[in-house]
GROMACS .gro file of C-alpha atoms in nm:
model
  233
    1MET     CA    1  -4.238   3.280  22.497
    2PRO     CA    2  -4.395   3.618  22.408
    3GLN     CA    3  -4.309   3.557  22.042
    4SER     CA    4  -4.476   3.214  22.037
    5ARG     CA    5  -4.797   3.373  22.169
    6PHE     CA    6  -4.770   3.665  21.929
    7TYR     CA    7  -4.780   3.472  21.603
    8PRO     CA    8  -5.097   3.273  21.678
    9SER     CA    9  -5.270   3.594  21.785
   10VAL     CA   10  -5.172   3.765  21.460
   11LEU     CA   11  -5.292   3.463  21.264
   12TYR     CA   12  -5.621   3.464  21.454
   13ALA     CA   13  -5.671   3.836  21.393
   14THR     CA   14  -5.592   3.793  21.023
   15LEU     CA   15  -5.844   3.511  20.990
   16CYS     CA   16  -6.108   3.723  21.165
   17ILE     CA   17  -6.046   4.011  20.925
   18LEU     CA   18  -6.067   3.779  20.624
   19LEU     CA   19  -6.392   3.635  20.757
   20LEU     CA   20  -6.530   3.985  20.802
   21PHE     CA   21  -6.442   4.074  20.444
   22LEU     CA   22  -6.598   3.751  20.325
   23VAL     CA   23  -6.924   3.821  20.503
   24THR     CA   24  -6.946   4.185  20.400
   25GLY     CA   25  -6.833   4.108  20.046
   26CYS     CA   26  -7.108   3.852  20.002
   27ALA     CA   27  -7.362   4.098  20.136
   28LEU     CA   28  -7.297   4.337  19.848
   29GLN     CA   29  -7.480   4.112  19.606
   30GLY     CA   30  -7.718   3.821  19.628
   31ALA     CA   31  -8.086   3.764  19.694
   32THR     CA   32  -8.319   3.922  19.947
   33VAL     CA   33  -8.667   3.814  20.055
   34LEU     CA   34  -8.860   4.133  20.123
   35GLU     CA   35  -9.192   3.968  20.204
   36ASP     CA   36  -9.184   3.616  20.340
   37LYS     CA   37  -9.503   3.510  20.164
   38SER     CA   38  -9.372   3.457  19.812
   39HIS     CA   39  -9.424   3.080  19.852
   40GLU     CA   40  -9.800   3.149  19.866
   41MET     CA   41  -9.793   3.230  19.496
   42SER     CA   42  -9.879   2.946  19.260
   43SER     CA   43  -9.849   3.119  18.922
   44ILE     CA   44  -9.580   3.360  18.799
   45VAL     CA   45  -9.538   3.557  18.479
   46VAL     CA   46  -9.173   3.535  18.375
   47ALA     CA   47  -9.152   3.863  18.188
   48GLY     CA   48  -8.780   3.807  18.144
   49PHE     CA   49  -8.507   4.066  18.114
   50PHE     CA   50  -8.499   4.418  17.975
   51PRO     CA   51  -8.199   4.642  17.906
   52VAL     CA   52  -8.154   4.950  18.122
   53LEU     CA   53  -7.999   5.102  17.807
   54SER     CA   54  -8.058   4.965  17.457
   55ALA     CA   55  -7.792   4.924  17.190
   56GLY     CA   56  -7.683   5.260  17.050
   57GLU     CA   57  -7.764   5.460  17.363
   58GLU     CA   58  -7.493   5.644  17.553
   59PRO     CA   59  -7.366   5.495  17.882
   60GLY     CA   60  -7.463   5.690  18.189
   61ILE     CA   61  -7.618   5.696  18.534
   62ILE     CA   62  -7.981   5.589  18.500
   63ARG     CA   63  -8.261   5.558  18.756
   64GLY     CA   64  -8.447   5.232  18.701
   65PRO     CA   65  -8.826   5.192  18.704
   66LEU     CA   66  -8.836   4.974  19.017
   67GLN     CA   67  -8.757   5.083  19.374
   68GLY     CA   68  -8.563   5.386  19.252
   69ALA     CA   69  -8.258   5.172  19.172
   70VAL     CA   70  -7.972   5.376  19.022
   71TYR     CA   71  -7.743   5.213  18.768
   72MET     CA   72  -7.415   5.301  18.602
   73ALA     CA   73  -7.557   5.156  18.284
   74HIS     CA   74  -7.410   5.049  17.953
   75PRO     CA   75  -7.603   4.953  17.638
   76VAL     CA   76  -7.711   4.589  17.601
   77THR     CA   77  -7.817   4.427  17.273
   78GLN     CA   78  -8.155   4.261  17.221
   79ASP     CA   79  -8.009   3.916  17.148
   80ILE     CA   80  -7.847   3.913  17.493
   81VAL     CA   81  -8.178   4.013  17.652
   82GLU     CA   82  -8.357   3.731  17.467
   83LYS     CA   83  -8.100   3.469  17.573
   84MET     CA   84  -8.116   3.574  17.938
   85SER     CA   85  -8.498   3.575  17.931
   86GLU     CA   86  -8.501   3.220  17.795
   87SER     CA   87  -8.249   3.115  18.058
   88VAL     CA   88  -8.438   3.253  18.357
   89TYR     CA   89  -8.761   3.093  18.230
   90SER     CA   90  -8.588   2.757  18.192
   91LYS     CA   91  -8.431   2.774  18.539
   92MET     CA   92  -8.760   2.881  18.702
   93ALA     CA   93  -8.924   2.560  18.578
   94GLU     CA   94  -8.753   2.377  18.867
   95LYS     CA   95  -8.928   2.588  19.131
   96GLY     CA   96  -9.272   2.429  19.109
   97TYR     CA   97  -9.473   2.730  18.991
   98ASP     CA   98  -9.719   2.751  18.703
   99LEU     CA   99  -9.525   2.974  18.466
  100ILE     CA  100  -9.622   3.210  18.186
  101SER     CA  101  -9.334   3.254  17.942
  102PRO     CA  102  -9.165   3.575  17.823
  103GLU     CA  103  -9.302   3.502  17.474
  104GLN     CA  104  -9.660   3.496  17.605
  105THR     CA  105  -9.595   3.818  17.795
  106LYS     CA  106  -9.485   4.014  17.487
  107GLY     CA  107  -9.838   4.038  17.343
  108VAL     CA  108  -9.983   4.178  17.664
  109LEU     CA  109  -9.694   4.422  17.701
  110ALA     CA  110  -9.737   4.547  17.343
  111SER     CA  111 -10.111   4.589  17.397
  112LEU     CA  112 -10.062   4.789  17.717
  113HIS     CA  113  -9.796   5.009  17.555
  114PHE     CA  114 -10.053   5.089  17.285
  115SER     CA  115 -10.361   5.138  17.505
  116LYS     CA  116 -10.186   5.297  17.804
  117PRO     CA  117  -9.863   5.453  17.672
  118LYS     CA  118  -9.792   5.645  17.993
  119MET     CA  119  -9.809   5.339  18.216
  120GLY     CA  120  -9.472   5.208  18.335
  121GLY     CA  121  -9.274   5.058  18.619
  122VAL     CA  122  -9.456   4.882  18.901
  123GLU     CA  123  -9.799   4.979  18.769
  124LEU     CA  124  -9.725   4.826  18.429
  125TYR     CA  125  -9.595   4.497  18.566
  126SER     CA  126  -9.881   4.470  18.812
  127GLU     CA  127 -10.126   4.516  18.523
  128ILE     CA  128  -9.950   4.248  18.317
  129GLY     CA  129  -9.978   4.003  18.607
  130LYS     CA  130 -10.348   4.077  18.653
  131THR     CA  131 -10.420   4.051  18.280
  132LEU     CA  132 -10.258   3.708  18.268
  133SER     CA  133 -10.431   3.600  18.593
  134ALA     CA  134 -10.100   3.530  18.767
  135ASP     CA  135 -10.011   3.581  19.133
  136GLY     CA  136  -9.675   3.738  19.058
  137ILE     CA  137  -9.444   3.864  18.787
  138LEU     CA  138  -9.066   3.815  18.759
  139VAL     CA  139  -8.877   4.088  18.575
  140GLY     CA  140  -8.508   4.164  18.536
  141TYR     CA  141  -8.288   4.450  18.420
  142ILE     CA  142  -7.943   4.410  18.265
  143PHE     CA  143  -7.730   4.717  18.325
  144ARG     CA  144  -7.390   4.594  18.208
  145TRP     CA  145  -7.262   4.330  17.968
  146TRP     CA  146  -6.895   4.355  17.878
  147GLU     CA  147  -6.756   4.071  17.675
  148ARG     CA  148  -6.421   3.917  17.753
  149GLU     CA  149  -6.138   4.048  17.537
  150GLY     CA  150  -5.885   3.770  17.500
  151LYS     CA  151  -5.878   3.394  17.537
  152ASP     CA  152  -5.937   3.131  17.805
  153PHE     CA  153  -5.603   3.180  17.979
  154ALA     CA  154  -5.504   3.536  17.882
  155VAL     CA  155  -5.723   3.845  17.865
  156ASP     CA  156  -5.686   4.216  17.796
  157ARG     CA  157  -6.021   4.276  17.965
  158PRO     CA  158  -6.225   4.021  18.164
  159ALA     CA  159  -6.598   3.966  18.125
  160SER     CA  160  -6.820   4.187  18.339
  161VAL     CA  161  -7.195   4.148  18.394
  162GLY     CA  162  -7.456   4.325  18.607
  163PHE     CA  163  -7.830   4.258  18.640
  164ASP     CA  164  -8.119   4.275  18.887
  165LEU     CA  165  -8.420   4.045  18.927
  166TYR     CA  166  -8.749   4.137  19.096
  167LEU     CA  167  -9.055   3.933  19.191
  168LEU     CA  168  -9.363   4.153  19.224
  169ARG     CA  169  -9.705   4.065  19.358
  170SER     CA  170  -9.960   4.124  19.081
  171GLU     CA  171 -10.232   4.239  19.319
  172ASN     CA  172 -10.052   4.549  19.444
  173GLY     CA  173  -9.713   4.563  19.271
  174ALA     CA  174  -9.523   4.499  19.596
  175VAL     CA  175  -9.169   4.367  19.549
  176VAL     CA  176  -9.153   4.045  19.753
  177TRP     CA  177  -8.812   3.919  19.641
  178ARG     CA  178  -8.513   4.067  19.464
  179GLY     CA  179  -8.175   3.946  19.347
  180LYS     CA  180  -7.866   4.131  19.230
  181PHE     CA  181  -7.562   4.006  19.041
  182ASP     CA  182  -7.278   4.248  18.970
  183LYS     CA  183  -6.942   4.094  18.891
  184THR     CA  184  -6.625   4.146  18.692
  185GLN     CA  185  -6.422   3.826  18.677
  186GLN     CA  186  -6.094   3.845  18.863
  187SER     CA  187  -5.798   3.612  18.890
  188PHE     CA  188  -5.764   3.385  19.192
  189PHE     CA  189  -5.492   3.602  19.346
  190GLU     CA  190  -5.674   3.931  19.279
  191ASN     CA  191  -5.969   3.822  19.490
  192LEU     CA  192  -5.921   3.523  19.720
  193LEU     CA  193  -6.271   3.577  19.859
  194ASP     CA  194  -6.421   3.491  19.520
  195ALA     CA  195  -6.246   3.157  19.485
  196GLY     CA  196  -6.582   2.999  19.400
  197THR     CA  197  -6.593   3.169  19.061
  198PHE     CA  198  -6.235   3.064  18.992
  199PHE     CA  199  -6.311   2.696  19.055
  200LYS     CA  200  -6.644   2.702  18.869
  201SER     CA  201  -6.468   2.847  18.566
  202LYS     CA  202  -6.192   2.581  18.598
  203GLY     CA  203  -5.931   2.853  18.617
  204LYS     CA  204  -6.032   3.003  18.282
  205TRP     CA  205  -6.133   3.355  18.186
  206VAL     CA  206  -6.496   3.299  18.088
  207LYS     CA  207  -6.719   3.478  17.840
  208ALA     CA  208  -6.988   3.716  17.963
  209GLU     CA  209  -7.265   3.463  17.895
  210THR     CA  210  -7.097   3.201  18.114
  211LEU     CA  211  -7.043   3.453  18.394
  212ALA     CA  212  -7.409   3.561  18.369
  213GLU     CA  213  -7.531   3.200  18.380
  214MET     CA  214  -7.327   3.141  18.696
  215GLY     CA  215  -7.480   3.449  18.855
  216LEU     CA  216  -7.835   3.363  18.754
  217SER     CA  217  -7.801   3.011  18.892
  218GLU     CA  218  -7.664   3.148  19.221
  219LEU     CA  219  -7.953   3.392  19.260
  220LEU     CA  220  -8.224   3.140  19.178
  221LEU     CA  221  -8.087   2.895  19.434
  222LYS     CA  222  -8.221   3.148  19.685
  223PHE     CA  223  -8.554   3.197  19.508
  224PRO     CA  224  -8.838   3.049  19.717
  225LYS     CA  225  -8.998   2.730  19.589
  226ASN     CA  226  -9.374   2.691  19.561
  227ILE     CA  227  -9.402   2.505  19.891
  228GLY     CA  228  -9.772   2.424  19.860
  229LYS     CA  229  -9.743   2.261  19.518
  230ILE     CA  230  -9.429   2.067  19.611
  231GLU     CA  231  -9.597   1.927  19.924
  232LYS     CA  232  -9.896   1.806  19.718
  233GLU     CA  233  -9.664   1.628  19.476
   0.00000   0.00000   0.00000
């Protein structure tokens, strides 16, 4: 009899531990609402993504321009930045906001770099939002983009991607929402807690762009919709 009670208790304890790891593991990345008034915005500048380190720069530990974020950063090429900027703009179209595109933002950014070369970080993005008469500005930083080395079912090195997204209020530069995606693809048996990625990739080793698109979609599922505009429609 003691043995028959022992095994269920071990199983229960194991399940509890797995659940704990699942909860804490998910907490390491994802989206966070810092100010529960983001739905009051009606217009957002989608500035898009920027590299923490540009192509040709040496990898290293870098302090980002927003909230003192520290990155173990690797260089990212401009074509990747452009693709991710287009993607976030396209995905944001479903949220019900009046959007200003990354392309429209470039002119204002170039003008501010020329007229106020020392301006940066929160102050710069706040100024862009005000100049374009928008309530908020969405900006992201890519700090790692390692391409898969290998093929769909056999790799020497899996894809690995890391980026942050921030929504700032134009009026005062306050960060009202942020999202973080930081993932290296693993096999099903290496990380049972990340089975979702395994099934989404159909058991394949995906390219970095596919992994990034998965992450961006996951984050924006948690991005607040423009409640006021949706209710009117």
